[in-house]
XYZ file of C-alpha atoms in Angstrom:
337
model
C 12.011 81.814 -55.315
C 15.271 83.564 -54.357
C 13.279 86.319 -52.693
C 11.239 83.763 -50.744
C 14.373 81.963 -49.553
C 15.871 85.254 -48.433
C 12.755 86.092 -46.452
C 12.767 82.682 -44.795
C 16.428 83.014 -43.871
C 15.848 86.471 -42.451
C 13.038 85.093 -40.324
C 15.455 82.562 -38.820
C 13.843 79.543 -40.425
C 16.359 76.738 -40.829
C 16.890 75.793 -44.458
C 19.563 73.140 -43.996
C 17.179 70.238 -43.488
C 17.753 69.887 -39.747
C 14.308 71.022 -38.669
C 13.269 68.640 -35.939
C 11.149 65.616 -36.692
C 9.788 65.088 -33.174
C 6.035 64.758 -33.129
C 3.952 64.387 -30.002
C 0.554 62.838 -29.531
C -2.663 64.765 -28.980
C -2.675 63.486 -25.417
C 0.765 64.967 -24.762
C -0.234 68.274 -26.333
C -3.449 68.607 -24.351
C -3.528 71.156 -21.556
C -6.082 71.424 -18.787
C -6.539 72.951 -15.344
C -5.329 70.041 -13.261
C -1.916 69.963 -11.632
C 0.732 68.032 -13.502
C 3.424 66.095 -11.640
C 6.968 66.318 -13.005
C 10.186 64.824 -11.659
C 13.298 66.634 -12.838
C 16.684 64.941 -12.683
C 19.583 67.234 -11.794
C 22.743 65.421 -12.784
C 24.974 66.658 -10.003
C 24.936 67.118 -6.237
C 22.984 70.152 -4.912
C 24.790 73.281 -6.046
C 24.273 77.022 -6.501
C 24.412 76.387 -10.258
C 20.882 74.957 -10.043
C 19.569 78.082 -8.315
C 16.953 79.013 -10.979
C 15.183 75.730 -10.321
C 15.387 76.248 -6.570
C 13.967 79.755 -7.033
C 11.080 78.491 -9.164
C 10.240 76.010 -6.420
C 10.547 78.393 -3.472
C 8.769 81.331 -5.115
C 5.871 79.121 -6.222
C 6.393 79.689 -9.937
C 5.895 76.009 -10.753
C 2.729 75.939 -8.698
C 1.462 79.105 -10.418
C 1.593 77.221 -13.720
C -0.257 74.230 -12.301
C 2.836 72.078 -11.872
C 3.850 69.806 -9.011
C 7.622 69.579 -9.539
C 10.040 67.321 -7.691
C 13.725 68.181 -8.027
C 15.793 65.012 -7.827
C 19.572 65.163 -7.533
C 21.516 62.228 -8.930
C 23.757 60.053 -6.848
C 27.503 60.020 -7.446
C 27.467 56.584 -9.086
C 24.167 56.977 -10.909
C 23.962 56.601 -14.674
C 23.302 59.962 -16.302
C 20.157 58.852 -18.130
C 19.282 55.769 -16.089
C 16.367 57.274 -14.185
C 14.986 58.865 -17.337
C 15.133 55.558 -19.180
C 13.446 53.709 -16.311
C 10.683 56.294 -16.007
C 11.743 57.554 -12.577
C 12.332 61.000 -14.090
C 10.330 62.937 -16.665
C 12.986 65.545 -17.450
C 16.764 65.465 -17.206
C 19.041 68.522 -16.994
C 22.197 67.554 -18.879
C 24.546 68.517 -21.681
C 23.076 68.493 -25.165
C 26.222 66.744 -26.374
C 25.758 64.110 -23.675
C 22.173 63.598 -24.845
C 23.299 63.139 -28.443
C 25.915 60.640 -27.284
C 23.226 58.825 -25.273
C 21.059 58.539 -28.396
C 23.975 56.799 -30.079
C 23.904 54.193 -27.298
C 20.168 53.580 -27.621
C 18.600 56.069 -25.188
C 15.708 57.834 -26.920
C 16.286 61.178 -25.215
C 15.256 64.357 -27.031
C 16.453 67.813 -26.041
C 13.632 70.389 -26.000
C 15.299 73.503 -24.543
C 18.882 74.776 -24.346
C 19.526 76.518 -21.030
C 23.208 77.424 -21.297
C 23.262 79.458 -24.487
C 27.048 79.656 -24.133
C 29.092 76.483 -23.825
C 30.244 76.403 -20.178
C 33.830 75.140 -20.366
C 37.090 76.858 -21.269
C 40.819 76.325 -21.014
C 42.015 77.621 -17.639
C 45.700 78.292 -16.982
C 47.710 80.236 -14.393
C 48.798 83.632 -15.701
C 52.333 82.615 -14.846
C 52.140 79.902 -17.548
C 51.896 82.565 -20.251
C 49.241 80.729 -22.259
C 47.543 83.505 -24.215
C 46.428 81.519 -27.250
C 45.871 77.898 -28.214
C 49.132 77.865 -30.160
C 50.932 78.472 -26.855
C 49.873 74.971 -25.789
C 52.236 73.089 -28.073
C 54.246 70.678 -25.944
C 52.119 71.399 -22.854
C 49.997 69.173 -20.608
C 46.242 69.687 -20.311
C 44.210 68.146 -17.513
C 40.614 66.905 -17.730
C 38.655 64.725 -15.289
C 38.523 61.835 -17.759
C 37.507 60.840 -21.292
C 33.878 61.824 -20.784
C 31.532 64.754 -20.301
C 31.597 68.368 -21.367
C 35.206 68.961 -20.256
C 36.397 66.222 -22.591
C 34.089 67.159 -25.458
C 35.220 70.769 -25.196
C 38.871 69.764 -25.241
C 38.434 67.562 -28.305
C 36.609 70.358 -30.103
C 39.372 72.871 -29.351
C 42.234 70.535 -30.269
C 40.633 69.768 -33.624
C 39.848 73.416 -34.299
C 43.452 74.452 -33.621
C 45.130 71.338 -35.097
C 46.727 70.396 -31.801
C 45.669 66.757 -31.506
C 49.292 65.534 -31.651
C 50.855 68.618 -30.089
C 49.706 68.320 -26.468
C 49.600 65.713 -23.714
C 46.201 65.064 -22.158
C 46.225 63.996 -18.518
C 43.214 62.467 -16.739
C 43.291 64.075 -13.303
C 39.803 63.486 -11.899
C 38.228 66.487 -10.235
C 41.510 67.806 -8.857
C 42.009 70.794 -11.155
C 43.199 73.183 -8.455
C 45.721 70.758 -6.969
C 46.978 69.678 -10.381
C 47.688 73.283 -11.369
C 49.238 74.285 -8.057
C 51.490 71.237 -8.034
C 52.314 71.824 -11.730
C 51.226 68.345 -12.733
C 49.594 70.032 -15.735
C 50.004 73.409 -17.413
C 46.287 74.030 -17.939
C 42.924 72.405 -17.347
C 39.568 72.346 -19.051
C 37.029 73.554 -16.513
C 33.700 75.245 -16.102
C 33.834 79.026 -16.347
C 31.090 79.385 -13.753
C 32.619 77.078 -11.172
C 36.189 75.828 -11.598
C 37.535 79.196 -12.745
C 35.856 80.966 -9.829
C 37.212 78.475 -7.291
C 40.749 78.937 -8.590
C 40.465 82.724 -8.529
C 39.089 82.749 -4.996
C 41.924 80.447 -3.928
C 44.327 83.201 -4.939
C 45.403 82.008 -8.374
C 45.394 84.533 -11.212
C 44.144 82.719 -14.294
C 43.704 83.170 -18.028
C 40.661 81.777 -19.824
C 40.557 80.688 -23.454
C 37.194 79.820 -25.042
C 37.125 76.426 -26.691
C 35.734 77.697 -29.989
C 34.569 80.674 -31.992
C 31.296 81.686 -30.354
C 29.855 82.574 -33.779
C 29.985 78.964 -34.905
C 29.856 76.647 -31.901
C 29.921 72.930 -32.593
C 28.896 72.017 -29.054
C 25.745 72.926 -27.151
C 25.458 73.503 -23.410
C 23.139 71.958 -20.864
C 19.413 71.890 -21.320
C 16.266 69.922 -20.680
C 15.571 66.574 -22.287
C 12.925 63.864 -22.069
C 12.133 60.580 -23.711
C 10.468 61.179 -27.066
C 7.285 59.431 -25.930
C 7.193 61.520 -22.744
C 7.319 65.043 -24.164
C 4.183 66.859 -22.997
C 4.506 70.021 -25.039
C 2.052 72.296 -23.240
C 3.011 71.053 -19.780
C 6.731 71.459 -20.432
C 6.108 74.869 -21.983
C 4.663 75.938 -18.629
C 7.648 74.437 -16.861
C 9.976 76.408 -19.138
C 8.095 79.653 -18.469
C 8.411 79.077 -14.728
C 12.172 78.563 -15.060
C 12.451 81.680 -17.234
C 10.659 83.687 -14.570
C 13.032 82.268 -11.954
C 16.109 83.224 -13.991
C 14.822 86.806 -14.232
C 14.195 86.799 -10.470
C 17.707 85.543 -9.765
C 19.195 88.232 -12.021
C 17.266 91.039 -10.353
C 17.496 89.703 -6.804
C 20.577 87.482 -6.278
C 19.888 87.312 -2.544
C 16.545 85.656 -3.247
C 18.396 83.030 -5.309
C 20.855 82.431 -2.478
C 18.018 82.099 0.022
C 16.200 79.608 -2.201
C 19.400 77.585 -2.536
C 19.867 77.290 1.246
C 17.310 74.466 1.415
C 19.552 72.294 -0.765
C 22.972 73.812 -0.047
C 23.122 75.101 3.568
C 26.760 76.098 3.075
C 25.745 79.112 0.962
C 25.269 80.895 4.306
C 28.926 80.371 5.198
C 30.493 83.866 5.289
C 33.899 82.422 4.334
C 32.601 81.267 0.950
C 29.887 83.890 0.412
C 31.782 85.885 -2.208
C 32.678 82.801 -4.212
C 29.078 81.570 -4.113
C 27.775 84.916 -5.358
C 30.283 84.933 -8.207
C 29.370 81.375 -9.242
C 25.733 82.436 -9.292
C 26.494 85.525 -11.388
C 28.517 83.610 -13.961
C 25.954 80.813 -14.115
C 23.164 83.256 -14.895
C 25.323 84.764 -17.647
C 25.353 81.396 -19.397
C 21.566 81.630 -19.849
C 21.846 84.812 -21.905
C 21.087 84.283 -25.574
C 19.147 85.702 -28.462
C 16.103 86.638 -26.418
C 14.207 83.362 -26.933
C 14.501 81.516 -23.656
C 15.723 77.969 -24.269
C 16.466 78.748 -27.922
C 17.435 75.802 -30.110
C 20.077 76.663 -32.718
C 19.441 74.438 -35.706
C 22.873 75.045 -37.245
C 24.652 74.303 -33.969
C 22.838 70.972 -33.691
C 23.978 70.076 -37.208
C 27.571 71.059 -36.462
C 27.549 69.079 -33.217
C 26.203 66.013 -35.025
C 29.087 66.126 -37.510
C 31.721 66.904 -34.885
C 30.800 64.060 -32.518
C 31.052 61.558 -35.382
C 34.294 62.994 -36.797
C 35.889 63.012 -33.329
C 34.885 59.402 -32.701
C 32.673 60.354 -29.744
C 29.730 58.469 -31.264
C 29.791 55.265 -33.304
C 27.397 56.501 -35.942
C 26.106 59.894 -36.987
C 23.160 60.990 -34.847
C 20.872 63.080 -37.090
C 20.375 66.492 -35.530
C 16.683 66.587 -36.383
C 16.105 63.431 -34.318
C 17.941 64.760 -31.265
C 16.064 67.988 -30.556
C 12.693 69.673 -30.901
C 11.579 73.296 -30.890
C 7.959 72.413 -30.130
C 8.248 73.286 -26.423
C 10.056 76.613 -26.842
C 7.548 77.604 -29.539
C 4.646 76.716 -27.249
C 6.232 78.611 -24.360
C 6.472 81.792 -26.448
C 2.692 81.720 -26.874
C 1.948 81.538 -23.158
């Protein structure tokens, strides 16, 4: 028995009981030659960070897999999972932690692929502040947009990990990170490594970055694709995932092609004054996709840790079982294509 358990562990099979319990109907698993229509909700205004999806559209990768995909950007005041709940969208591109929080509030969203294999936020501070470790933050002020989203989740995770909950002052500054730092309203901010940090650097500020947690044992999971449990079409979404994977590879090998594909949604990428910043945001975004080699990989242990953390931090009212919040059925199907 011990030998069998060792073999299973070596094969990467999760033994902790968090294997997903999502089951899909035969109808959802069926694949055929007809084109399948999919509406994908992108939970932010058009941005270079969505370039892999723009590439998949422009290069015809979705069409090659028999998919008719509509990319739908959310409005500024739109509820994160409102369109998914109403049936306006089939897939939503959002934080896995946000999806788990949504389940706590009654939205039956299930994550079926993790895109950002590295959590995208970090502590950002001016080099002049001398913040080289989390212990340097005692008595300091940290800015976040508000008590929501990945910035806030990341901050709570880091404060708990470093026992700083009562040692710092948290300021809600909206999306004014650059101004807040320059005007010294805060000593550091929690921001996205592929966007906020780049903008600050290109504005002439030398910055230090501190990861929010030990990368070997993350208790938060980055953005990915989710759908309502009843709407997961395994074989169809596996094709969608393969098209996005192909687009990510294309963007890595040919960044100019990614920039060109983005122009349809973000004309400003052609602006020579911001060209270097745009290219750097693209490069750092693509880095977030790098993982173990399985595109969209779902880390069973990380889902368990996130489930416990969100409850312990008071970010959900009740524990959301990890095995109810994600499925590996789509990534497994995609590997067979």
